[in-house]
Amino acid sequence: MFPFLKKEFLHILRDRRTLMILFGMPVAQVLLFGFVLNNEIKDAPIAVLDPAGDYASVTLTNKLVASGYFHIETRLGDAGAIEPEFRKGRIRMALVFPPDFGRALAHEGYATVQLIGDAGDPNTANALINYAQAIIADYQTAYNQGTGAPVGITASTRMQYNPEQKAVFNFVPGVMTMILMLIAAMMTSITLAREKELGTMEVLLVSPLRPIQILLGKTIPYLLLSMLNAVIVVLLGIFVFGMPMRGSVALLAAECFLYMFVSLALGIFISTRAKDQMTAMFFSALGLLMPTMLLSGFIFPRESMPWVLQKIGMAIPATWFNPIIKGIMIKGVGLEALATQTMVLGGMAVFLLALSLKNFKDRL
Amino acid sequence: MSPIIARDLTKTFGAFTAVDRLNLEVRQGEIFGFLGANGAGKTTALRMLTGLLKPSAGTAEVAGIDVSRHPNRVKQRIGYMSQKFSLYEDLTVRENIRLYGGIYGLKPAEIRVKTEQVLRELELTDLQNALARALPLGWKQKLAFSTAMLHDPAIVFLDEPTSGVDPLARRQFWELIYAAAGRGVTLMVTTHYMEEAEYCARVSIMADGRIAALDTPARLKARFGVGTMDEIFRAIRNA
Amino acid sequence: MISLNGLSKSYAGVSALQDVHLEAYSGEIFGILGPDGAGKTTLFRILATLLLPDSGSGRIDGLDLVRDYRAIRRRIGYMPGKFSLYQDLTVGENLEFFARVFGVTVAERYDWIKDIYAQLAPFRARRAGALSGGMKQKLALSCALIHQPKILLLDEPGTGVDPVSRQEFWDVLLRLKATGMTILVSTPNMDEAAKCDRIALLQRGRILALAAPDALTTAYPLPLYAVRAEDMYPLIRDLRGFGPTARCYAFGAYAHLALQTPTPESAIRHFLESKGHRQVEVFPIPATIEDTFIHLMEQSA
């Protein structure tokens, strides 16, 4: 028994990959999770609609701003101006006072403030609303000190684009993004590696096929299959989970296509570097699954991550596609609002393909 | 009693019979050649005799132990060297020897003595700290053989030990086998080098799961009226 | 047609090929003979332009091995040591694929591969993975030939193949040679090597000798005898103690005894009988390729 134990230790210590998993991964995970799980949000842009602008409403607004969680992006003139601000993605929350907030508090002893969150980003919206509610409760307590009759301030909340507050808006788009990417990337990541492992790569290389032909030949079938996948996933999202489809179908299809292409290019890139299928799968899981889950804003809001992680998150395609899919399906926006994200994805696609080509060794 | 006895040893995989009522007896101190084309059933039979595979029918007795019923008891008494794998590639030569010593239950003092002995006999002292994977194939095989013999088993099974090895190392390997036989060890060897069949006291040739011929090389050649083992092989195959 | 100069290659500090010089003429069958680990596959991969040598140079059909690799790839047919076709495609699909990749169609080039393909034809719809060893080799050969290469590189084509298929394979090679193709074959098998026009003996990355098989065996410098007695092992041991012995090894039923100086048979016989050996046989024999290989190995050690 004992010599066998010793042998196992020797094997493990001499295998770099195992060491990486044993030590590297837990450390990385603890660090990542530690930072990412910090749910605090800072400096979220909000719009304020305050018709009366009286002492109470202004004080409350200032208190909210002073907390550091919010900053006033714009002051609105009427309720109709709220939705366009959400649409443009300029605000995360709208704070709406009734016209007689101060007077209602003083004379009737209660008033209602409305907090409207952006269901396009449900996690953030919930967090912001919770902060706001806490601050308002605080304000209420402070207000009530030193007065005879306590007043009550109610915060009524509403989710723009998701008035029924359906939970699915929270995670179905994120899941869709992840699934589409994972399948596309993982499938292609093993394809080149498999040829290398089986030995068929040798014979392919010696043939007149040029690297770009081999690469495209590998990508295109998966692209078509992934589009099919995308259709299925979207349909499931709509019909089984009740996701709305408020935007243009054509735009969604086009953006999905672009996103698939980026994912495939990512997979191919991994494939050009991996020696065999196991390595390819390993790097897909490590290099794609984990960062996408943690850093793309799918589960944990990006705003609450340290600057470093936010920046790293920008390199992940899912980070850019999430707002696109939510924007189109939940908010019904058009290309103008998503121009930045689309261009970034386009750039990534070209970059990854070029990189894969460059990395493709036409020798063993 | 004979060290290796197979009686009507049979193995079926579903509808396919890999080994069909094998009967043989290997004598003490004999070098027995177990020949046959790929797919004839050699490896399956060997696995049953070493306790790695449970027979579908029949018995295998090695060192007096019924192998199918007590496969673990037999392991202390036999050495086994398989062609594909016998050494741990990422351990050094020395570590491999020590490992096997430990596995076979040798005491630390014995292991030390044996290690020096093996290193000296195989002339590997200079390479004792080299990783096994860095050794040329011929040396690996010789080392593998020595580790299989560390616990001085009375019976050794060798599965294609010289495949692909260079002609010099191959002969040196056989001299190790001869030396072991000289010490009274019983060895059962499979090989597809026909000339190596000549080094055996007796050989059996398997075809389609059965033994097609079993005798000394000389008598087999006489019976088939040919001059080389190769021709016997061909004759059997064409029969 | 093929020339290699001072080619060397190492992996991770282990030397696979050292200073290899080689020349193969147009239209000949050139064999590379060596055991596992000698460097055959590395050599073939360099020839197929799949690996870059660490040092040295080479030319194939006048083209530089490193610079003109794309042009070389069009002129060679390559069959790697491990079966390297698509196991989950059928025979027909594999062939079709390679034909298309090389810009030809199976129909166009059918005549060329007719001989081998005829044997494969009944299995046209079977998946490559389900073929026997011999059939797989024939398929791989067909795919390597489909574009009519000038040079054929076959890495251990006989390994893992039953002797009958191996013989058929060689018949095909001879027919191809007759069309003017240059063929390089690697093998660990001495008998196969004997069928080549010229061979190079490769051991541990070095070329020990290069010549026609006959020339090699005739060049064996020492007197060689076949010796036999009742027990092989004591025989060899005793012969190694015999004065004039250069080396003595078992070769099947007989031991091969190489002497440093010419010695009469009677002296050998007398020596053995004095050691108690019975039924002694001694007679001179011509060297085989294996004898030559062992001789050269011991010389280079």
PDB file of N, CA and C in Angstrom, chain B residues 108-174:
ATOM      1  N   PRO B 108      12.332  -3.376   3.220  1.00  0.00           N
ATOM      2  CA  PRO B 108      13.215  -2.297   2.733  1.00  0.00           C
ATOM      3  C   PRO B 108      14.653  -2.751   2.512  1.00  0.00           C
ATOM      4  N   ALA B 109      15.179  -3.575   3.419  1.00  0.00           N
ATOM      5  CA  ALA B 109      16.566  -4.021   3.253  1.00  0.00           C
ATOM      6  C   ALA B 109      16.701  -4.852   1.989  1.00  0.00           C
ATOM      7  N   GLU B 110      15.744  -5.746   1.788  1.00  0.00           N
ATOM      8  CA  GLU B 110      15.754  -6.584   0.578  1.00  0.00           C
ATOM      9  C   GLU B 110      15.686  -5.721  -0.664  1.00  0.00           C
ATOM     10  N   ILE B 111      14.816  -4.706  -0.609  1.00  0.00           N
ATOM     11  CA  ILE B 111      14.646  -3.855  -1.785  1.00  0.00           C
ATOM     12  C   ILE B 111      15.962  -3.184  -2.129  1.00  0.00           C
ATOM     13  N   ARG B 112      16.639  -2.721  -1.103  1.00  0.00           N
ATOM     14  CA  ARG B 112      17.911  -2.037  -1.359  1.00  0.00           C
ATOM     15  C   ARG B 112      18.876  -2.960  -2.051  1.00  0.00           C
ATOM     16  N   VAL B 113      18.995  -4.179  -1.501  1.00  0.00           N
ATOM     17  CA  VAL B 113      19.923  -5.148  -2.085  1.00  0.00           C
ATOM     18  C   VAL B 113      19.548  -5.454  -3.531  1.00  0.00           C
ATOM     19  N   LYS B 114      18.268  -5.727  -3.728  1.00  0.00           N
ATOM     20  CA  LYS B 114      17.802  -6.088  -5.071  1.00  0.00           C
ATOM     21  C   LYS B 114      18.028  -4.949  -6.062  1.00  0.00           C
ATOM     22  N   THR B 115      17.784  -3.712  -5.589  1.00  0.00           N
ATOM     23  CA  THR B 115      17.941  -2.575  -6.494  1.00  0.00           C
ATOM     24  C   THR B 115      19.355  -2.536  -7.027  1.00  0.00           C
ATOM     25  N   GLU B 116      20.321  -2.634  -6.108  1.00  0.00           N
ATOM     26  CA  GLU B 116      21.714  -2.590  -6.567  1.00  0.00           C
ATOM     27  C   GLU B 116      21.994  -3.734  -7.526  1.00  0.00           C
ATOM     28  N   GLN B 117      21.431  -4.889  -7.195  1.00  0.00           N
ATOM     29  CA  GLN B 117      21.666  -6.076  -8.021  1.00  0.00           C
ATOM     30  C   GLN B 117      21.159  -5.868  -9.450  1.00  0.00           C
ATOM     31  N   VAL B 118      19.933  -5.418  -9.531  1.00  0.00           N
ATOM     32  CA  VAL B 118      19.343  -5.214 -10.858  1.00  0.00           C
ATOM     33  C   VAL B 118      20.116  -4.164 -11.647  1.00  0.00           C
ATOM     34  N   LEU B 119      20.432  -3.069 -10.985  1.00  0.00           N
ATOM     35  CA  LEU B 119      21.162  -2.000 -11.674  1.00  0.00           C
ATOM     36  C   LEU B 119      22.490  -2.518 -12.216  1.00  0.00           C
ATOM     37  N   ARG B 120      23.122  -3.345 -11.390  1.00  0.00           N
ATOM     38  CA  ARG B 120      24.424  -3.863 -11.811  1.00  0.00           C
ATOM     39  C   ARG B 120      24.264  -4.815 -12.984  1.00  0.00           C
ATOM     40  N   GLU B 121      23.338  -5.761 -12.858  1.00  0.00           N
ATOM     41  CA  GLU B 121      23.158  -6.777 -13.910  1.00  0.00           C
ATOM     42  C   GLU B 121      22.778  -6.160 -15.241  1.00  0.00           C
ATOM     43  N   LEU B 122      21.936  -5.147 -15.204  1.00  0.00           N
ATOM     44  CA  LEU B 122      21.491  -4.545 -16.455  1.00  0.00           C
ATOM     45  C   LEU B 122      22.400  -3.400 -16.883  1.00  0.00           C
ATOM     46  N   GLU B 123      23.423  -3.131 -16.107  1.00  0.00           N
ATOM     47  CA  GLU B 123      24.350  -2.039 -16.410  1.00  0.00           C
ATOM     48  C   GLU B 123      23.613  -0.708 -16.480  1.00  0.00           C
ATOM     49  N   LEU B 124      22.713  -0.496 -15.522  1.00  0.00           N
ATOM     50  CA  LEU B 124      21.937   0.738 -15.524  1.00  0.00           C
ATOM     51  C   LEU B 124      22.348   1.674 -14.391  1.00  0.00           C
ATOM     52  N   THR B 125      23.462   1.360 -13.721  1.00  0.00           N
ATOM     53  CA  THR B 125      23.831   2.164 -12.560  1.00  0.00           C
ATOM     54  C   THR B 125      23.969   3.642 -12.918  1.00  0.00           C
ATOM     55  N   ASP B 126      24.550   3.924 -14.075  1.00  0.00           N
ATOM     56  CA  ASP B 126      24.715   5.327 -14.462  1.00  0.00           C
ATOM     57  C   ASP B 126      23.385   6.000 -14.742  1.00  0.00           C
ATOM     58  N   LEU B 127      22.400   5.194 -15.126  1.00  0.00           N
ATOM     59  CA  LEU B 127      21.120   5.779 -15.514  1.00  0.00           C
ATOM     60  C   LEU B 127      20.058   5.651 -14.435  1.00  0.00           C
ATOM     61  N   GLN B 128      20.473   5.307 -13.222  1.00  0.00           N
ATOM     62  CA  GLN B 128      19.460   4.966 -12.228  1.00  0.00           C
ATOM     63  C   GLN B 128      18.502   6.109 -11.921  1.00  0.00           C
ATOM     64  N   ASN B 129      18.946   7.356 -12.137  1.00  0.00           N
ATOM     65  CA  ASN B 129      18.039   8.466 -11.856  1.00  0.00           C
ATOM     66  C   ASN B 129      17.408   9.078 -13.094  1.00  0.00           C
ATOM     67  N   ALA B 130      17.546   8.343 -14.178  1.00  0.00           N
ATOM     68  CA  ALA B 130      16.891   8.832 -15.401  1.00  0.00           C
ATOM     69  C   ALA B 130      15.438   8.390 -15.385  1.00  0.00           C
ATOM     70  N   LEU B 131      14.559   9.202 -15.969  1.00  0.00           N
ATOM     71  CA  LEU B 131      13.162   8.817 -16.054  1.00  0.00           C
ATOM     72  C   LEU B 131      13.042   7.615 -16.982  1.00  0.00           C
ATOM     73  N   ALA B 132      12.140   6.721 -16.627  1.00  0.00           N
ATOM     74  CA  ALA B 132      11.978   5.503 -17.427  1.00  0.00           C
ATOM     75  C   ALA B 132      11.680   5.827 -18.881  1.00  0.00           C
ATOM     76  N   ARG B 133      10.960   6.930 -19.095  1.00  0.00           N
ATOM     77  CA  ARG B 133      10.580   7.204 -20.485  1.00  0.00           C
ATOM     78  C   ARG B 133      11.778   7.601 -21.345  1.00  0.00           C
ATOM     79  N   ALA B 134      12.882   7.966 -20.695  1.00  0.00           N
ATOM     80  CA  ALA B 134      14.046   8.356 -21.485  1.00  0.00           C
ATOM     81  C   ALA B 134      14.880   7.166 -21.935  1.00  0.00           C
ATOM     82  N   LEU B 135      14.581   5.983 -21.408  1.00  0.00           N
ATOM     83  CA  LEU B 135      15.367   4.810 -21.783  1.00  0.00           C
ATOM     84  C   LEU B 135      14.989   4.323 -23.167  1.00  0.00           C
ATOM     85  N   PRO B 136      15.976   3.828 -23.910  1.00  0.00           N
ATOM     86  CA  PRO B 136      15.629   3.188 -25.181  1.00  0.00           C
ATOM     87  C   PRO B 136      14.771   1.964 -24.915  1.00  0.00           C
ATOM     88  N   LEU B 137      13.986   1.572 -25.904  1.00  0.00           N
ATOM     89  CA  LEU B 137      13.009   0.513 -25.698  1.00  0.00           C
ATOM     90  C   LEU B 137      13.615  -0.774 -25.168  1.00  0.00           C
ATOM     91  N   GLY B 138      14.733  -1.185 -25.741  1.00  0.00           N
ATOM     92  CA  GLY B 138      15.352  -2.441 -25.326  1.00  0.00           C
ATOM     93  C   GLY B 138      15.680  -2.446 -23.842  1.00  0.00           C
ATOM     94  N   TRP B 139      16.181  -1.361 -23.338  1.00  0.00           N
ATOM     95  CA  TRP B 139      16.539  -1.281 -21.931  1.00  0.00           C
ATOM     96  C   TRP B 139      15.306  -1.267 -21.052  1.00  0.00           C
ATOM     97  N   LYS B 140      14.277  -0.591 -21.535  1.00  0.00           N
ATOM     98  CA  LYS B 140      13.015  -0.569 -20.783  1.00  0.00           C
ATOM     99  C   LYS B 140      12.512  -1.986 -20.580  1.00  0.00           C
ATOM    100  N   GLN B 141      12.569  -2.764 -21.653  1.00  0.00           N
ATOM    101  CA  GLN B 141      12.037  -4.118 -21.564  1.00  0.00           C
ATOM    102  C   GLN B 141      12.863  -4.956 -20.601  1.00  0.00           C
ATOM    103  N   LYS B 142      14.171  -4.781 -20.645  1.00  0.00           N
ATOM    104  CA  LYS B 142      14.998  -5.562 -19.734  1.00  0.00           C
ATOM    105  C   LYS B 142      14.712  -5.161 -18.296  1.00  0.00           C
ATOM    106  N   LEU B 143      14.530  -3.871 -18.082  1.00  0.00           N
ATOM    107  CA  LEU B 143      14.223  -3.394 -16.738  1.00  0.00           C
ATOM    108  C   LEU B 143      12.863  -3.917 -16.295  1.00  0.00           C
ATOM    109  N   ALA B 144      11.912  -3.877 -17.208  1.00  0.00           N
ATOM    110  CA  ALA B 144      10.580  -4.363 -16.873  1.00  0.00           C
ATOM    111  C   ALA B 144      10.629  -5.836 -16.462  1.00  0.00           C
ATOM    112  N   PHE B 145      11.419  -6.581 -17.163  1.00  0.00           N
ATOM    113  CA  PHE B 145      11.559  -7.995 -16.829  1.00  0.00           C
ATOM    114  C   PHE B 145      12.139  -8.144 -15.431  1.00  0.00           C
ATOM    115  N   SER B 146      13.160  -7.389 -15.146  1.00  0.00           N
ATOM    116  CA  SER B 146      13.781  -7.495 -13.830  1.00  0.00           C
ATOM    117  C   SER B 146      12.823  -7.108 -12.726  1.00  0.00           C
ATOM    118  N   THR B 147      12.033  -6.084 -12.945  1.00  0.00           N
ATOM    119  CA  THR B 147      11.083  -5.700 -11.895  1.00  0.00           C
ATOM    120  C   THR B 147      10.020  -6.775 -11.726  1.00  0.00           C
ATOM    121  N   ALA B 148       9.651  -7.441 -12.821  1.00  0.00           N
ATOM    122  CA  ALA B 148       8.658  -8.512 -12.688  1.00  0.00           C
ATOM    123  C   ALA B 148       9.233  -9.681 -11.894  1.00  0.00           C
ATOM    124  N   MET B 149      10.553  -9.748 -11.823  1.00  0.00           N
ATOM    125  CA  MET B 149      11.203 -10.870 -11.144  1.00  0.00           C
ATOM    126  C   MET B 149      11.673 -10.518  -9.744  1.00  0.00           C
ATOM    127  N   LEU B 150      11.439  -9.309  -9.317  1.00  0.00           N
ATOM    128  CA  LEU B 150      11.992  -8.835  -8.048  1.00  0.00           C
ATOM    129  C   LEU B 150      11.685  -9.739  -6.856  1.00  0.00           C
ATOM    130  N   HIS B 151      10.505 -10.279  -6.857  1.00  0.00           N
ATOM    131  CA  HIS B 151      10.105 -11.088  -5.704  1.00  0.00           C
ATOM    132  C   HIS B 151      10.397 -12.569  -5.923  1.00  0.00           C
ATOM    133  N   ASP B 152      11.318 -12.814  -6.871  1.00  0.00           N
ATOM    134  CA  ASP B 152      11.741 -14.195  -7.137  1.00  0.00           C
ATOM    135  C   ASP B 152      10.564 -15.137  -7.331  1.00  0.00           C
ATOM    136  N   PRO B 153       9.687 -14.830  -8.277  1.00  0.00           N
ATOM    137  CA  PRO B 153       8.555 -15.722  -8.496  1.00  0.00           C
ATOM    138  C   PRO B 153       9.034 -17.008  -9.160  1.00  0.00           C
ATOM    139  N   ALA B 154       8.293 -18.079  -8.930  1.00  0.00           N
ATOM    140  CA  ALA B 154       8.658 -19.349  -9.552  1.00  0.00           C
ATOM    141  C   ALA B 154       8.140 -19.426 -10.975  1.00  0.00           C
ATOM    142  N   ILE B 155       7.142 -18.582 -11.271  1.00  0.00           N
ATOM    143  CA  ILE B 155       6.520 -18.643 -12.597  1.00  0.00           C
ATOM    144  C   ILE B 155       6.412 -17.228 -13.147  1.00  0.00           C
ATOM    145  N   VAL B 156       6.787 -17.058 -14.412  1.00  0.00           N
ATOM    146  CA  VAL B 156       6.727 -15.732 -15.025  1.00  0.00           C
ATOM    147  C   VAL B 156       5.998 -15.794 -16.355  1.00  0.00           C
ATOM    148  N   PHE B 157       5.115 -14.831 -16.570  1.00  0.00           N
ATOM    149  CA  PHE B 157       4.402 -14.724 -17.841  1.00  0.00           C
ATOM    150  C   PHE B 157       4.900 -13.486 -18.578  1.00  0.00           C
ATOM    151  N   LEU B 158       5.272 -13.667 -19.823  1.00  0.00           N
ATOM    152  CA  LEU B 158       5.778 -12.540 -20.599  1.00  0.00           C
ATOM    153  C   LEU B 158       4.962 -12.411 -21.875  1.00  0.00           C
ATOM    154  N   ASP B 159       4.311 -11.244 -22.029  1.00  0.00           N
ATOM    155  CA  ASP B 159       3.452 -11.047 -23.192  1.00  0.00           C
ATOM    156  C   ASP B 159       4.165 -10.188 -24.227  1.00  0.00           C
ATOM    157  N   GLU B 160       4.618 -10.800 -25.270  1.00  0.00           N
ATOM    158  CA  GLU B 160       5.343 -10.115 -26.359  1.00  0.00           C
ATOM    159  C   GLU B 160       6.406  -9.165 -25.822  1.00  0.00           C
ATOM    160  N   PRO B 161       7.336  -9.671 -25.072  1.00  0.00           N
ATOM    161  CA  PRO B 161       8.292  -8.777 -24.424  1.00  0.00           C
ATOM    162  C   PRO B 161       9.285  -8.132 -25.381  1.00  0.00           C
ATOM    163  N   THR B 162       9.450  -8.680 -26.571  1.00  0.00           N
ATOM    164  CA  THR B 162      10.500  -8.128 -27.425  1.00  0.00           C
ATOM    165  C   THR B 162       9.972  -7.451 -28.677  1.00  0.00           C
ATOM    166  N   SER B 163       8.708  -7.135 -28.712  1.00  0.00           N
ATOM    167  CA  SER B 163       8.164  -6.494 -29.904  1.00  0.00           C
ATOM    168  C   SER B 163       8.820  -5.162 -30.178  1.00  0.00           C
ATOM    169  N   GLY B 164       9.321  -5.002 -31.395  1.00  0.00           N
ATOM    170  CA  GLY B 164       9.853  -3.704 -31.785  1.00  0.00           C
ATOM    171  C   GLY B 164      11.224  -3.397 -31.214  1.00  0.00           C
ATOM    172  N   VAL B 165      11.769  -4.321 -30.420  1.00  0.00           N
ATOM    173  CA  VAL B 165      13.066  -4.039 -29.795  1.00  0.00           C
ATOM    174  C   VAL B 165      14.178  -4.318 -30.803  1.00  0.00           C
ATOM    175  N   ASP B 166      15.315  -3.627 -30.685  1.00  0.00           N
ATOM    176  CA  ASP B 166      16.392  -3.832 -31.663  1.00  0.00           C
ATOM    177  C   ASP B 166      16.993  -5.234 -31.524  1.00  0.00           C
ATOM    178  N   PRO B 167      17.590  -5.742 -32.600  1.00  0.00           N
ATOM    179  CA  PRO B 167      18.018  -7.148 -32.614  1.00  0.00           C
ATOM    180  C   PRO B 167      18.997  -7.505 -31.497  1.00  0.00           C
ATOM    181  N   LEU B 168      19.821  -6.564 -31.100  1.00  0.00           N
ATOM    182  CA  LEU B 168      20.790  -6.861 -30.053  1.00  0.00           C
ATOM    183  C   LEU B 168      20.086  -6.977 -28.704  1.00  0.00           C
ATOM    184  N   ALA B 169      19.310  -5.992 -28.365  1.00  0.00           N
ATOM    185  CA  ALA B 169      18.609  -6.004 -27.079  1.00  0.00           C
ATOM    186  C   ALA B 169      17.682  -7.199 -26.977  1.00  0.00           C
ATOM    187  N   ARG B 170      17.118  -7.573 -28.113  1.00  0.00           N
ATOM    188  CA  ARG B 170      16.190  -8.698 -28.134  1.00  0.00           C
ATOM    189  C   ARG B 170      16.896  -9.965 -27.703  1.00  0.00           C
ATOM    190  N   ARG B 171      18.101 -10.160 -28.203  1.00  0.00           N
ATOM    191  CA  ARG B 171      18.849 -11.369 -27.825  1.00  0.00           C
ATOM    192  C   ARG B 171      19.323 -11.299 -26.391  1.00  0.00           C
ATOM    193  N   GLN B 172      19.714 -10.095 -25.979  1.00  0.00           N
ATOM    194  CA  GLN B 172      20.137  -9.965 -24.590  1.00  0.00           C
ATOM    195  C   GLN B 172      18.976 -10.271 -23.661  1.00  0.00           C
ATOM    196  N   PHE B 173      17.788  -9.901 -24.086  1.00  0.00           N
ATOM    197  CA  PHE B 173      16.610 -10.180 -23.285  1.00  0.00           C
ATOM    198  C   PHE B 173      16.412 -11.672 -23.126  1.00  0.00           C
ATOM    199  N   TRP B 174      16.540 -12.375 -24.218  1.00  0.00           N
ATOM    200  CA  TRP B 174      16.370 -13.823 -24.162  1.00  0.00           C
ATOM    201  C   TRP B 174      17.423 -14.479 -23.295  1.00  0.00           C
TER     202      TRP B 174
END
